[in-house]
Tab-separated table of C-alpha atoms and ligand atoms in Angstrom:
chain	number	residue	atom	x	y	z
F	1	MET	CA	-9.397	20.305	-52.261
F	2	SER	CA	-6.392	20.305	-50.576
F	3	LEU	CA	-3.951	19.802	-53.625
F	4	ASP	CA	-4.814	22.188	-55.035
F	5	LEU	CA	-4.513	24.345	-52.603
F	6	GLN	CA	-1.259	23.340	-52.057
F	7	ALA	CA	-0.618	24.022	-56.292
F	8	GLU	CA	-2.007	27.214	-56.037
F	9	GLN	CA	0.676	28.571	-53.132
F	10	VAL	CA	2.840	27.335	-55.571
F	11	THR	CA	2.128	29.187	-58.374
F	12	ALA	CA	1.196	32.582	-56.402
F	13	GLU	CA	4.351	32.796	-55.323
F	14	PRO	CA	6.807	33.662	-58.210
F	15	HIS	CA	3.913	35.529	-58.890
F	16	GLN	CA	4.182	37.546	-56.113
F	17	THR	CA	7.692	38.203	-56.736
F	18	VAL	CA	7.414	39.432	-59.744
F	19	ALA	CA	5.089	41.873	-58.846
F	20	ALA	CA	6.847	43.634	-55.638
F	21	PRO	CA	8.369	47.090	-56.244
F	22	ALA	CA	11.945	46.814	-57.420
F	23	GLY	CA	12.865	49.433	-54.426
F	24	PRO	CA	16.110	50.665	-54.176
F	25	THR	CA	18.642	48.629	-51.662
F	26	ARG	CA	19.662	51.338	-48.059
F	27	THR	CA	22.203	50.114	-45.903
F	28	PRO	CA	22.221	51.083	-42.276
F	29	VAL	CA	25.136	52.197	-40.641
F	30	ALA	CA	24.978	51.385	-37.789
F	31	ARG	CA	25.482	54.974	-35.717
F	32	THR	CA	27.115	56.687	-32.517
F	33	VAL	CA	24.522	59.139	-30.825
F	34	LEU	CA	24.373	60.448	-28.048
F	35	MET	CA	21.374	61.202	-24.989
F	36	CYS	CA	20.663	62.049	-22.056
F	37	ARG	CA	17.722	60.382	-19.664
F	38	PRO	CA	15.383	62.957	-19.046
F	39	GLU	CA	15.525	62.450	-15.147
F	40	HIS	CA	14.658	66.274	-14.051
F	41	PHE	CA	12.240	66.467	-17.481
F	42	THR	CA	8.889	69.189	-16.882
F	43	VAL	CA	7.047	72.168	-18.647
F	44	VAL	CA	7.984	74.946	-16.627
F	45	TYR	CA	8.198	77.412	-18.348
F	46	ARG	CA	7.451	77.981	-22.984
F	47	ILE	CA	9.729	78.386	-25.603
F	48	ASN	CA	8.488	77.548	-27.266
F	49	PRO	CA	4.275	76.808	-28.936
F	50	TRP	CA	4.560	73.931	-28.053
F	51	MET	CA	5.029	73.775	-23.971
F	52	ASP	CA	2.752	75.110	-21.700
F	53	PRO	CA	2.972	75.187	-17.795
F	54	ALA	CA	-0.352	74.308	-17.010
F	55	LEU	CA	-0.400	71.065	-18.526
F	56	PRO	CA	0.944	68.051	-16.390
F	57	THR	CA	4.248	66.185	-16.972
F	58	ASP	CA	4.983	62.626	-15.473
F	59	THR	CA	8.107	62.450	-15.624
F	60	SER	CA	8.271	58.055	-14.652
F	61	LEU	CA	6.449	57.889	-18.576
F	62	ALA	CA	8.837	60.696	-19.726
F	63	LEU	CA	12.111	57.619	-18.342
F	64	ALA	CA	10.341	54.697	-19.651
F	65	GLN	CA	9.239	55.956	-22.952
F	66	TRP	CA	12.955	57.234	-23.209
F	67	GLN	CA	14.155	54.054	-22.902
F	68	SER	CA	11.850	52.914	-25.825
F	69	LEU	CA	14.193	54.721	-27.859
F	70	TYR	CA	17.163	53.943	-26.310
F	71	ASP	CA	16.437	50.101	-26.346
F	72	THR	CA	15.656	50.967	-30.267
F	73	TYR	CA	18.819	52.003	-31.223
F	74	ILE	CA	20.610	49.608	-28.838
F	75	ALA	CA	18.498	46.647	-30.550
F	76	LEU	CA	19.841	48.368	-34.600
F	77	GLY	CA	23.018	48.198	-33.173
F	78	PHE	CA	24.453	51.658	-32.367
F	79	ASN	CA	27.473	52.795	-30.364
F	80	VAL	CA	24.358	54.709	-27.302
F	81	GLN	CA	26.604	57.969	-24.912
F	82	LEU	CA	25.120	59.311	-22.364
F	83	VAL	CA	25.392	62.113	-20.423
F	84	GLU	CA	24.476	63.366	-17.214
F	85	PRO	CA	21.453	64.926	-16.854
F	86	ILE	CA	21.659	68.555	-14.504
F	87	PRO	CA	18.831	69.215	-12.224
F	88	GLY	CA	17.355	72.060	-13.269
F	89	LEU	CA	17.751	72.425	-17.193
F	90	PRO	CA	14.006	70.579	-18.105
F	91	ASP	CA	15.169	70.382	-21.084
F	92	MET	CA	19.045	68.787	-21.348
F	93	VAL	CA	17.143	65.279	-22.641
F	94	TYR	CA	16.731	67.113	-26.197
F	95	ALA	CA	20.352	66.439	-26.872
F	96	ALA	CA	19.958	67.371	-30.791
F	97	ASN	CA	20.480	70.532	-29.044
F	98	GLY	CA	23.554	70.241	-27.437
F	99	GLY	CA	25.625	70.383	-30.097
F	100	PHE	CA	26.427	69.887	-34.001
F	101	VAL	CA	29.519	67.232	-34.860
F	102	ILE	CA	31.909	65.923	-37.815
F	103	ASP	CA	35.257	64.745	-38.405
F	104	ASN	CA	35.361	64.658	-34.180
F	105	ILE	CA	34.868	67.774	-34.246
F	106	ALA	CA	32.252	69.341	-31.744
F	107	TYR	CA	30.086	72.835	-32.900
F	108	GLY	CA	28.736	73.299	-29.365
F	109	ALA	CA	26.043	74.776	-28.262
F	110	SER	CA	24.839	78.961	-27.819
F	111	PHE	CA	21.161	78.614	-26.422
F	112	THR	CA	18.921	81.270	-27.475
F	113	HIS	CA	16.406	80.941	-24.591
F	114	PRO	CA	17.915	82.214	-21.499
F	115	GLU	CA	16.679	79.125	-19.071
F	116	ARG	CA	18.666	76.279	-21.807
F	117	GLN	CA	21.440	78.892	-22.253
F	118	PRO	CA	23.421	76.757	-18.725
F	119	GLU	CA	23.191	73.357	-21.262
F	120	GLY	CA	25.653	74.862	-23.834
F	121	PRO	CA	28.996	74.644	-21.740
F	122	ALA	CA	26.931	71.182	-20.270
F	123	TYR	CA	27.515	69.956	-23.857
F	124	MET	CA	31.364	70.968	-23.836
F	125	ASP	CA	32.200	70.388	-20.942
F	126	TRP	CA	31.106	66.327	-21.897
F	127	PHE	CA	32.246	66.311	-25.977
F	128	ARG	CA	36.175	67.464	-23.664
F	129	GLU	CA	35.233	64.685	-21.236
F	130	ASN	CA	35.240	62.159	-24.253
F	131	GLY	CA	37.851	62.861	-26.546
F	132	PHE	CA	36.568	66.068	-29.565
F	133	ASP	CA	38.016	68.778	-30.696
F	134	VAL	CA	35.660	71.712	-28.571
F	135	HIS	CA	34.970	74.621	-30.643
F	136	VAL	CA	33.458	77.806	-28.362
F	137	PRO	CA	30.734	79.077	-30.543
F	138	ALA	CA	31.023	82.554	-31.090
F	139	GLU	CA	27.199	83.301	-32.360
F	140	ILE	CA	24.238	81.950	-31.501
F	141	ASN	CA	23.209	78.487	-32.179
F	142	GLU	CA	20.892	75.041	-31.015
F	143	GLY	CA	23.702	72.596	-32.576
F	144	GLU	CA	22.087	69.407	-34.146
F	145	GLY	CA	18.203	70.956	-33.988
F	146	ASP	CA	19.635	73.510	-36.848
F	147	PHE	CA	22.066	71.536	-38.397
F	148	LEU	CA	21.780	69.053	-40.751
F	149	LEU	CA	24.300	67.258	-42.267
F	150	VAL	CA	23.056	65.279	-45.517
F	151	GLY	CA	25.738	63.677	-47.221
F	152	GLU	CA	28.963	66.308	-47.776
F	153	VAL	CA	26.633	69.472	-47.232
F	154	ILE	CA	24.717	71.303	-43.927
F	155	LEU	CA	21.756	72.176	-44.293
F	156	ALA	CA	20.491	74.652	-41.156
F	157	GLY	CA	17.724	76.678	-39.849
F	158	THR	CA	17.381	80.251	-38.745
F	159	GLY	CA	14.572	81.911	-37.928
F	160	PHE	CA	13.435	81.381	-34.717
F	161	ARG	CA	16.251	80.403	-32.491
F	162	SER	CA	20.295	79.418	-34.390
F	163	ALA	CA	21.313	82.816	-35.579
F	164	SER	CA	21.790	83.198	-39.678
F	165	ASN	CA	26.479	84.017	-39.321
F	166	SER	CA	26.032	80.496	-37.320
F	167	HIS	CA	25.957	79.449	-39.921
F	168	GLU	CA	29.397	80.987	-41.124
F	169	GLU	CA	30.372	79.590	-38.702
F	170	ALA	CA	29.679	76.068	-38.963
F	171	GLY	CA	31.145	76.812	-42.759
F	172	ARG	CA	34.176	77.974	-41.767
F	173	LEU	CA	34.664	74.935	-39.225
F	174	PHE	CA	33.982	72.021	-40.954
F	175	GLY	CA	35.512	73.825	-43.961
F	176	ARG	CA	32.167	72.035	-45.963
F	177	GLU	CA	28.551	74.201	-48.115
F	178	VAL	CA	26.722	75.843	-45.569
F	179	VAL	CA	22.659	76.130	-46.680
F	180	THR	CA	20.567	78.553	-45.560
F	181	LEU	CA	16.820	77.787	-44.793
F	182	LYS	CA	14.813	80.041	-43.154
F	183	LEU	CA	12.097	78.384	-41.330
F	184	VAL	CA	8.087	80.424	-40.585
F	185	ASN	CA	6.375	78.584	-38.866
F	186	PRO	CA	7.058	79.118	-35.202
F	187	SER	CA	5.626	75.095	-34.562
F	188	PHE	CA	8.367	74.356	-36.658
F	189	TYR	CA	10.862	76.228	-34.674
F	190	HIS	CA	14.085	73.903	-35.802
F	191	LEU	CA	15.176	73.186	-38.362
F	192	ASP	CA	14.577	69.082	-37.306
F	193	THR	CA	11.488	69.349	-36.504
F	194	ALA	CA	10.989	70.139	-40.572
F	195	VAL	CA	13.662	68.296	-42.076
F	196	ALA	CA	14.466	64.520	-41.733
F	197	VAL	CA	17.474	63.126	-43.042
F	198	LEU	CA	17.264	59.394	-44.462
F	199	ASP	CA	20.146	58.964	-45.423
F	200	ASP	CA	23.664	60.492	-47.813
F	201	ALA	CA	21.342	61.803	-50.577
F	202	ASN	CA	17.619	61.515	-49.586
F	203	ILE	CA	15.744	63.826	-47.054
F	204	ALA	CA	11.779	64.483	-45.804
F	205	TYR	CA	10.655	67.844	-45.379
F	206	LEU	CA	7.195	68.939	-44.671
F	207	PRO	CA	7.276	72.190	-47.348
F	208	SER	CA	5.011	74.915	-45.304
F	209	ALA	CA	7.547	75.231	-42.746
F	210	PHE	CA	9.347	76.974	-45.439
F	211	ASP	CA	9.552	80.210	-46.287
F	212	ALA	CA	9.125	80.579	-50.867
F	213	VAL	CA	13.073	81.065	-51.204
F	214	SER	CA	14.724	78.060	-49.164
F	215	LEU	CA	11.555	76.365	-50.361
F	216	SER	CA	12.780	76.341	-53.765
F	217	ILE	CA	15.986	75.188	-52.845
F	218	LEU	CA	14.772	72.371	-51.497
F	219	GLU	CA	13.045	71.421	-54.381
F	220	LYS	CA	15.713	71.675	-57.033
F	221	ARG	CA	18.033	69.660	-54.471
F	222	PHE	CA	16.159	67.489	-53.921
F	223	PRO	CA	13.935	66.918	-56.819
F	224	ASP	CA	12.744	63.297	-55.187
F	225	ALA	CA	12.323	64.285	-51.251
F	226	ILE	CA	9.485	62.734	-49.422
F	227	ARG	CA	7.020	65.097	-48.433
F	228	ALA	CA	5.344	64.874	-44.715
F	229	THR	CA	1.976	66.016	-44.080
F	230	GLU	CA	0.648	68.232	-42.078
F	231	GLU	CA	-1.668	65.529	-40.602
F	232	ASP	CA	1.872	63.899	-39.240
F	233	ALA	CA	4.017	67.701	-38.747
F	234	ALA	CA	1.731	67.442	-35.671
F	235	ILE	CA	3.008	65.074	-33.867
F	236	LEU	CA	6.551	66.087	-34.639
F	237	GLY	CA	5.922	62.770	-37.135
F	238	LEU	CA	9.487	63.936	-39.293
F	239	ASN	CA	11.713	64.391	-35.646
F	240	SER	CA	13.060	60.842	-36.648
F	241	TYR	CA	16.430	59.150	-37.512
F	242	SER	CA	17.820	57.131	-39.493
F	243	ASP	CA	20.642	55.603	-40.267
F	244	GLY	CA	20.249	54.695	-43.645
F	245	TYR	CA	18.179	51.814	-43.598
F	246	ASN	CA	15.526	52.037	-40.290
F	247	VAL	CA	13.851	54.875	-39.623
F	248	VAL	CA	12.932	56.216	-35.967
F	249	ILE	CA	9.940	58.008	-36.153
F	250	ALA	CA	6.926	58.406	-34.306
F	251	SER	CA	4.806	55.502	-33.974
F	252	ARG	CA	1.532	58.184	-34.516
F	253	ALA	CA	3.132	59.778	-37.945
F	254	LYS	CA	1.488	57.060	-40.111
F	255	ASP	CA	1.439	58.602	-44.179
F	256	PHE	CA	5.516	59.117	-43.070
F	257	ASP	CA	5.684	55.097	-42.254
F	258	ARG	CA	3.585	54.204	-44.936
F	259	GLN	CA	5.846	56.804	-47.216
F	260	LEU	CA	8.685	55.528	-45.940
F	261	ARG	CA	8.142	51.622	-46.362
F	262	GLU	CA	7.218	52.535	-50.560
F	263	ARG	CA	10.890	53.727	-50.513
F	264	GLY	CA	12.903	51.106	-49.117
F	265	TYR	CA	12.640	52.197	-45.757
F	266	ASN	CA	11.622	49.677	-42.095
F	267	PRO	CA	10.068	52.898	-40.181
F	268	ILE	CA	10.299	52.150	-36.603
F	269	GLY	CA	7.134	54.002	-34.496
F	270	VAL	CA	8.267	55.271	-31.386
F	271	ASP	CA	6.138	56.231	-28.940
F	272	LEU	CA	7.602	60.209	-27.715
F	273	SER	CA	4.116	61.272	-26.096
F	274	GLU	CA	5.533	63.116	-23.023
F	275	LEU	CA	8.146	64.744	-24.536
F	276	LEU	CA	5.840	66.006	-27.298
F	277	LEU	CA	4.700	67.913	-24.335
F	278	GLY	CA	8.666	70.189	-23.707
F	279	GLY	CA	8.369	70.141	-28.021
F	280	GLY	CA	10.682	66.995	-28.695
F	281	GLY	CA	10.405	63.765	-30.447
F	282	VAL	CA	12.911	61.264	-31.501
F	283	LYS	CA	15.821	63.470	-33.337
F	284	CYS	CA	15.355	66.184	-30.329
F	285	CYS	CA	16.664	63.483	-28.564
F	286	THR	CA	19.516	62.326	-30.050
F	287	LEU	CA	23.375	64.001	-31.170
F	288	GLU	CA	25.696	62.341	-34.208
F	289	LEU	CA	29.035	62.602	-32.932
F	290	ARG	CA	30.938	61.530	-36.543
F	291	ARG	CA	34.568	61.490	-35.120
U	301	LIG	N1	11.842	72.432	-24.794
U	301	LIG	C1	12.589	72.052	-26.223
U	301	LIG	C2	12.836	74.195	-26.515
U	301	LIG	O1	12.032	74.698	-26.908
U	301	LIG	C3	13.003	71.241	-27.195
U	301	LIG	C4	13.928	71.257	-28.457
U	301	LIG	C5	13.798	69.884	-29.438
U	301	LIG	N2	14.391	70.413	-30.063
U	301	LIG	C6	14.766	69.748	-31.495
U	301	LIG	N3	15.712	69.342	-31.824
U	301	LIG	N4	14.120	70.575	-31.894
U	301	LIG	O2	13.825	74.418	-27.175
Protein backbone atom coordinates (compact mmCIF):
# COMPACT_ATOMS: atom_id res chain seq x y z
CA MET A 1 0.00 0.00 0.00
CA SER A 2 2.61 2.50 1.08
CA LEU A 3 4.83 1.32 -1.76
CA ASP A 4 2.07 2.07 -4.25
CA LEU A 5 1.69 5.54 -2.88
CA GLN A 6 5.37 6.18 -3.16
CA ALA A 7 5.40 5.02 -6.74
CA GLU A 8 2.53 7.36 -7.50
CA GLN A 9 4.34 10.30 -5.96
CA VAL A 10 7.46 9.59 -7.95
CA THR A 11 5.60 9.52 -11.25
CA ALA A 12 3.47 12.54 -10.32
CA GLU A 13 6.42 14.85 -9.97
CA PRO A 14 7.73 14.96 -13.53
CA HIS A 15 4.13 15.36 -14.75
CA GLN A 16 3.66 18.39 -12.56
CA THR A 17 6.84 19.98 -13.90
CA VAL A 18 5.69 19.51 -17.47
CA ALA A 19 2.19 20.85 -16.76
CA ALA A 20 3.36 23.95 -14.87
CA PRO A 21 2.86 27.14 -16.93
CA ALA A 22 6.17 28.24 -18.41
CA GLY A 23 5.88 31.82 -17.14
CA PRO A 24 8.45 34.47 -18.05
CA THR A 25 11.45 34.81 -15.75
CA ARG A 26 11.16 37.96 -13.65
CA THR A 27 14.28 39.51 -12.20
CA PRO A 28 14.16 41.50 -8.96
CA VAL A 29 16.35 44.60 -8.70
CA ALA A 30 16.70 45.92 -5.14
CA ARG A 31 15.47 49.52 -5.03
CA THR A 32 16.41 52.62 -3.09
CA VAL A 33 13.35 54.38 -1.74
CA LEU A 34 12.40 57.28 0.50
CA MET A 35 9.73 56.89 3.17
CA CYS A 36 8.28 59.01 5.98
CA ARG A 37 7.02 57.60 9.29
CA PRO A 38 3.34 58.49 9.86
CA GLU A 39 4.06 59.98 13.28
CA HIS A 40 1.65 62.85 12.68
CA PHE A 41 -0.82 60.98 10.49
CA THR A 42 -4.49 61.81 10.91
CA VAL A 43 -7.37 63.01 8.74
CA VAL A 44 -8.34 66.60 9.56
CA TYR A 45 -9.17 67.89 6.07
CA ARG A 46 -10.68 66.37 2.96
CA ILE A 47 -8.79 66.72 -0.33
CA ASN A 48 -9.83 63.40 -1.86
CA PRO A 49 -13.01 61.27 -1.59
CA TRP A 50 -11.33 58.70 0.68
CA MET A 51 -10.79 61.24 3.44
CA ASP A 52 -13.48 61.89 6.05
CA PRO A 53 -12.40 64.04 9.00
CA ALA A 54 -15.45 62.79 10.92
CA LEU A 55 -14.02 59.26 11.02
CA PRO A 56 -11.54 58.46 13.78
CA THR A 57 -7.95 57.57 12.88
CA ASP A 58 -5.48 55.59 14.93
CA THR A 59 -1.96 56.95 14.57
CA SER A 60 -0.33 54.05 16.43
CA LEU A 61 -2.05 51.56 14.12
CA ALA A 62 -0.91 53.61 11.11
CA LEU A 63 2.65 53.46 12.49
CA ALA A 64 2.47 49.69 13.00
CA GLN A 65 1.09 49.09 9.50
CA TRP A 66 3.64 51.43 7.95
CA GLN A 67 6.36 49.55 9.84
CA SER A 68 5.24 46.31 8.18
CA LEU A 69 5.74 47.95 4.78
CA TYR A 70 9.17 49.21 5.85
CA ASP A 71 10.12 45.74 7.15
CA THR A 72 8.94 44.14 3.89
CA TYR A 73 11.22 46.45 1.88
CA ILE A 74 14.17 45.72 4.17
CA ALA A 75 13.54 41.97 3.80
CA LEU A 76 13.62 42.45 0.01
CA GLY A 77 17.06 44.03 0.33
CA PHE A 78 15.92 47.58 -0.43
CA ASN A 79 17.86 50.62 0.72
CA VAL A 80 15.20 52.58 2.63
CA GLN A 81 15.91 56.24 3.39
CA LEU A 82 13.78 58.25 5.81
CA VAL A 83 12.70 61.88 5.83
CA GLU A 84 11.80 63.39 9.21
CA PRO A 85 8.01 63.82 9.60
CA ILE A 86 6.88 67.38 10.38
CA PRO A 87 4.13 68.11 12.93
CA GLY A 88 1.05 69.63 11.29
CA LEU A 89 1.66 67.84 7.97
CA PRO A 90 -0.50 64.71 8.40
CA ASP A 91 -0.16 63.63 4.75
CA MET A 92 3.64 63.72 4.71
CA VAL A 93 3.63 59.91 5.08
CA TYR A 94 2.67 59.77 1.39
CA ALA A 95 6.27 60.22 0.29
CA ALA A 96 5.52 59.46 -3.36
CA ASN A 97 4.17 62.98 -3.65
CA GLY A 98 7.41 64.55 -2.42
CA GLY A 99 9.07 64.65 -5.84
CA PHE A 100 10.15 62.66 -8.87
CA VAL A 101 13.74 61.46 -9.02
CA ILE A 102 15.66 60.13 -12.03
CA ASP A 103 19.43 60.26 -12.78
CA ASN A 104 20.12 61.95 -9.44
CA ILE A 105 17.86 64.86 -10.46
CA ALA A 106 14.98 65.58 -8.09
CA TYR A 107 12.05 67.40 -9.66
CA GLY A 108 10.44 69.03 -6.64
CA ALA A 109 6.73 68.91 -5.91
CA SER A 110 4.36 71.89 -5.88
CA PHE A 111 1.13 70.77 -4.27
CA THR A 112 -2.37 71.59 -5.48
CA HIS A 113 -3.92 72.02 -2.03
CA PRO A 114 -2.66 74.57 0.50
CA GLU A 115 -2.81 71.90 3.24
CA ARG A 116 0.08 70.02 1.66
CA GLN A 117 2.07 72.88 0.14
CA PRO A 118 4.74 73.04 2.90
CA GLU A 119 5.70 69.46 2.05
CA GLY A 120 7.22 70.60 -1.27
CA PRO A 121 10.14 72.56 0.28
CA ALA A 122 10.52 69.97 3.07
CA TYR A 123 11.17 67.19 0.57
CA MET A 124 13.39 69.45 -1.55
CA ASP A 125 15.52 70.16 1.54
CA TRP A 126 15.93 66.42 2.06
CA PHE A 127 16.95 65.91 -1.59
CA ARG A 128 19.53 68.71 -1.35
CA GLU A 129 20.97 67.42 1.93
CA ASN A 130 21.30 63.99 0.38
CA GLY A 131 23.17 65.04 -2.72
CA PHE A 132 20.47 65.24 -5.36
CA ASP A 133 20.31 68.04 -7.95
CA VAL A 134 17.08 69.74 -7.03
CA HIS A 135 14.92 71.40 -9.66
CA VAL A 136 12.46 73.78 -8.01
CA PRO A 137 9.23 73.29 -9.96
CA ALA A 138 7.56 76.11 -11.87
CA GLU A 139 4.36 74.10 -12.35
CA ILE A 140 1.91 72.38 -10.01
CA ASN A 141 2.81 68.72 -9.66
CA GLU A 142 2.58 66.02 -7.00
CA GLY A 143 5.72 64.04 -7.75
CA GLU A 144 5.62 60.30 -8.21
CA GLY A 145 1.94 60.33 -7.38
CA ASP A 146 1.45 61.50 -10.99
CA PHE A 147 4.77 60.62 -12.67
CA LEU A 148 5.70 56.99 -13.23
CA LEU A 149 8.80 55.79 -15.07
CA VAL A 150 8.26 52.69 -17.23
CA GLY A 151 11.54 51.78 -18.88
CA GLU A 152 12.62 54.97 -20.69
CA VAL A 153 9.17 56.55 -20.81
CA ILE A 154 7.46 58.73 -18.23
CA LEU A 155 3.72 58.21 -17.79
CA ALA A 156 2.20 61.38 -16.39
CA GLY A 157 -1.23 61.88 -14.87
CA THR A 158 -3.39 64.98 -14.88
CA GLY A 159 -7.02 65.84 -14.22
CA PHE A 160 -7.09 66.27 -10.46
CA ARG A 161 -3.65 67.22 -9.14
CA SER A 162 -0.62 67.69 -11.40
CA ALA A 163 -1.10 70.33 -14.10
CA SER A 164 -0.42 69.18 -17.64
CA ASN A 165 2.24 71.86 -18.11
CA SER A 166 4.23 70.08 -15.39
CA HIS A 167 4.44 67.16 -17.83
CA GLU A 168 6.30 69.40 -20.28
CA GLU A 169 8.51 70.71 -17.48
CA ALA A 170 9.42 67.15 -16.45
CA GLY A 171 10.02 66.13 -20.07
CA ARG A 172 12.47 69.01 -20.58
CA LEU A 173 14.18 68.39 -17.24
CA PHE A 174 14.75 64.67 -17.72
CA GLY A 175 15.04 64.66 -21.52
CA ARG A 176 12.59 61.82 -21.84
CA GLU A 177 9.34 61.14 -23.59
CA VAL A 178 6.35 61.99 -21.41
CA VAL A 179 2.96 60.41 -22.10
CA THR A 180 0.07 62.44 -20.70
CA LEU A 181 -2.83 60.44 -19.28
CA LYS A 182 -6.07 62.05 -18.14
CA LEU A 183 -7.70 60.76 -14.97
CA VAL A 184 -11.49 61.10 -14.77
CA ASN A 185 -12.58 59.43 -11.52
CA PRO A 186 -12.01 61.55 -8.38
CA SER A 187 -11.38 58.40 -6.32
CA PHE A 188 -8.34 57.72 -8.51
CA TYR A 189 -6.95 61.22 -8.38
CA HIS A 190 -3.24 60.36 -8.68
CA LEU A 191 -1.80 58.27 -11.50
CA ASP A 192 -0.32 55.82 -8.99
CA THR A 193 -3.84 54.93 -7.81
CA ALA A 194 -4.75 53.81 -11.36
CA VAL A 195 -1.47 52.47 -12.78
CA ALA A 196 1.04 50.07 -11.23
CA VAL A 197 4.48 49.77 -12.83
CA LEU A 198 5.57 46.12 -12.66
CA ASP A 199 8.91 46.36 -14.49
CA ASP A 200 10.57 48.18 -17.41
CA ALA A 201 7.94 47.02 -19.88
CA ASN A 202 4.82 46.00 -17.98
CA ILE A 203 2.07 47.77 -16.12
CA ALA A 204 -1.30 47.10 -14.56
CA TYR A 205 -4.08 49.69 -14.80
CA LEU A 206 -7.69 50.44 -14.06
CA PRO A 207 -9.39 51.19 -17.41
CA SER A 208 -12.34 53.12 -15.94
CA ALA A 209 -10.01 55.67 -14.34
CA PHE A 210 -9.05 57.19 -17.72
CA ASP A 211 -10.67 59.20 -20.49
CA ALA A 212 -11.12 57.57 -23.92
CA VAL A 213 -7.99 59.07 -25.49
CA SER A 214 -5.75 57.99 -22.60
CA LEU A 215 -7.31 54.54 -22.60
CA SER A 216 -6.50 54.00 -26.26
CA ILE A 217 -2.91 55.15 -25.62
CA LEU A 218 -2.60 52.60 -22.81
CA GLU A 219 -4.12 49.84 -24.92
CA LYS A 220 -1.73 50.55 -27.79
CA ARG A 221 1.41 50.84 -25.68
CA PHE A 222 0.68 48.06 -23.23
CA PRO A 223 -1.48 45.45 -25.00
CA ASP A 224 -0.52 42.78 -22.45
CA ALA A 225 -1.16 44.90 -19.38
CA ILE A 226 -3.05 43.57 -16.40
CA ARG A 227 -6.50 45.18 -16.21
CA ALA A 228 -7.37 45.62 -12.57
CA THR A 229 -10.85 44.80 -11.32
CA GLU A 230 -13.12 47.47 -9.84
CA GLU A 231 -13.20 45.42 -6.65
CA ASP A 232 -9.44 45.64 -6.16
CA ALA A 233 -9.41 49.28 -7.19
CA ALA A 234 -12.01 50.02 -4.49
CA ILE A 235 -9.34 49.38 -1.84
CA LEU A 236 -6.57 51.12 -3.85
CA GLY A 237 -5.22 47.67 -4.75
CA LEU A 238 -3.28 49.05 -7.72
CA ASN A 239 -1.30 51.32 -5.47
CA SER A 240 1.62 48.91 -5.28
CA TYR A 241 5.38 48.81 -5.66
CA SER A 242 7.43 46.31 -7.65
CA ASP A 243 11.12 45.46 -7.85
CA GLY A 244 10.57 43.64 -11.12
CA TYR A 245 9.63 40.35 -9.46
CA ASN A 246 8.30 40.99 -5.96
CA VAL A 247 5.24 43.21 -6.02
CA VAL A 248 4.18 44.67 -2.69
CA ILE A 249 0.41 45.08 -2.83
CA ALA A 250 -2.59 45.64 -0.57
CA SER A 251 -3.28 42.29 1.11
CA ARG A 252 -6.97 42.59 0.27
CA ALA A 253 -6.34 42.89 -3.50
CA LYS A 254 -7.17 39.25 -4.27
CA ASP A 255 -7.69 39.46 -8.05
CA PHE A 256 -4.51 41.48 -8.48
CA ASP A 257 -2.66 38.85 -6.43
CA ARG A 258 -3.88 36.11 -8.79
CA GLN A 259 -3.21 38.13 -11.95
CA LEU A 260 0.36 38.79 -10.82
CA ARG A 261 1.03 35.14 -9.96
CA GLU A 262 -0.27 34.05 -13.36
CA ARG A 263 2.32 36.30 -14.98
CA GLY A 264 5.26 35.09 -12.95
CA TYR A 265 5.43 37.87 -10.34
CA ASN A 266 5.57 37.33 -6.61
CA PRO A 267 2.89 39.44 -4.91
CA ILE A 268 3.45 40.22 -1.22
CA GLY A 269 0.40 41.51 0.66
CA VAL A 270 0.66 44.29 3.24
CA ASP A 271 -2.27 45.73 5.21
CA LEU A 272 -2.28 49.55 5.20
CA SER A 273 -6.01 49.96 5.97
CA GLU A 274 -5.37 52.88 8.33
CA LEU A 275 -3.47 54.83 5.68
CA LEU A 276 -6.31 54.14 3.25
CA LEU A 277 -8.34 56.57 5.39
CA GLY A 278 -6.09 59.30 3.96
CA GLY A 279 -6.53 57.96 0.44
CA GLY A 280 -3.18 56.23 0.08
CA GLY A 281 -1.62 52.80 -0.05
CA VAL A 282 1.71 51.06 -0.62
CA LYS A 283 2.96 53.16 -3.52
CA CYS A 284 1.86 56.45 -1.96
CA CYS A 285 4.17 55.70 0.96
CA THR A 286 7.10 55.02 -1.36
CA LEU A 287 9.25 57.39 -3.43
CA GLU A 288 11.87 55.73 -5.63
CA LEU A 289 15.31 57.33 -5.61
CA ARG A 290 17.14 56.74 -8.90
CA ARG A 291 20.79 57.85 -8.79
N1 LIG B 1 -4.25 62.49 1.49
C1 LIG B 1 -3.29 62.51 0.44
C2 LIG B 1 -3.75 63.44 -0.66
O1 LIG B 1 -4.90 63.45 -0.96
C3 LIG B 1 -3.05 61.13 -0.11
C4 LIG B 1 -1.95 61.05 -1.10
C5 LIG B 1 -1.79 59.72 -1.74
N2 LIG B 1 -0.62 59.66 -2.49
C6 LIG B 1 -0.47 59.07 -3.67
N3 LIG B 1 0.72 59.01 -4.20
N4 LIG B 1 -1.49 58.66 -4.38
O2 LIG B 1 -2.98 64.19 -1.22
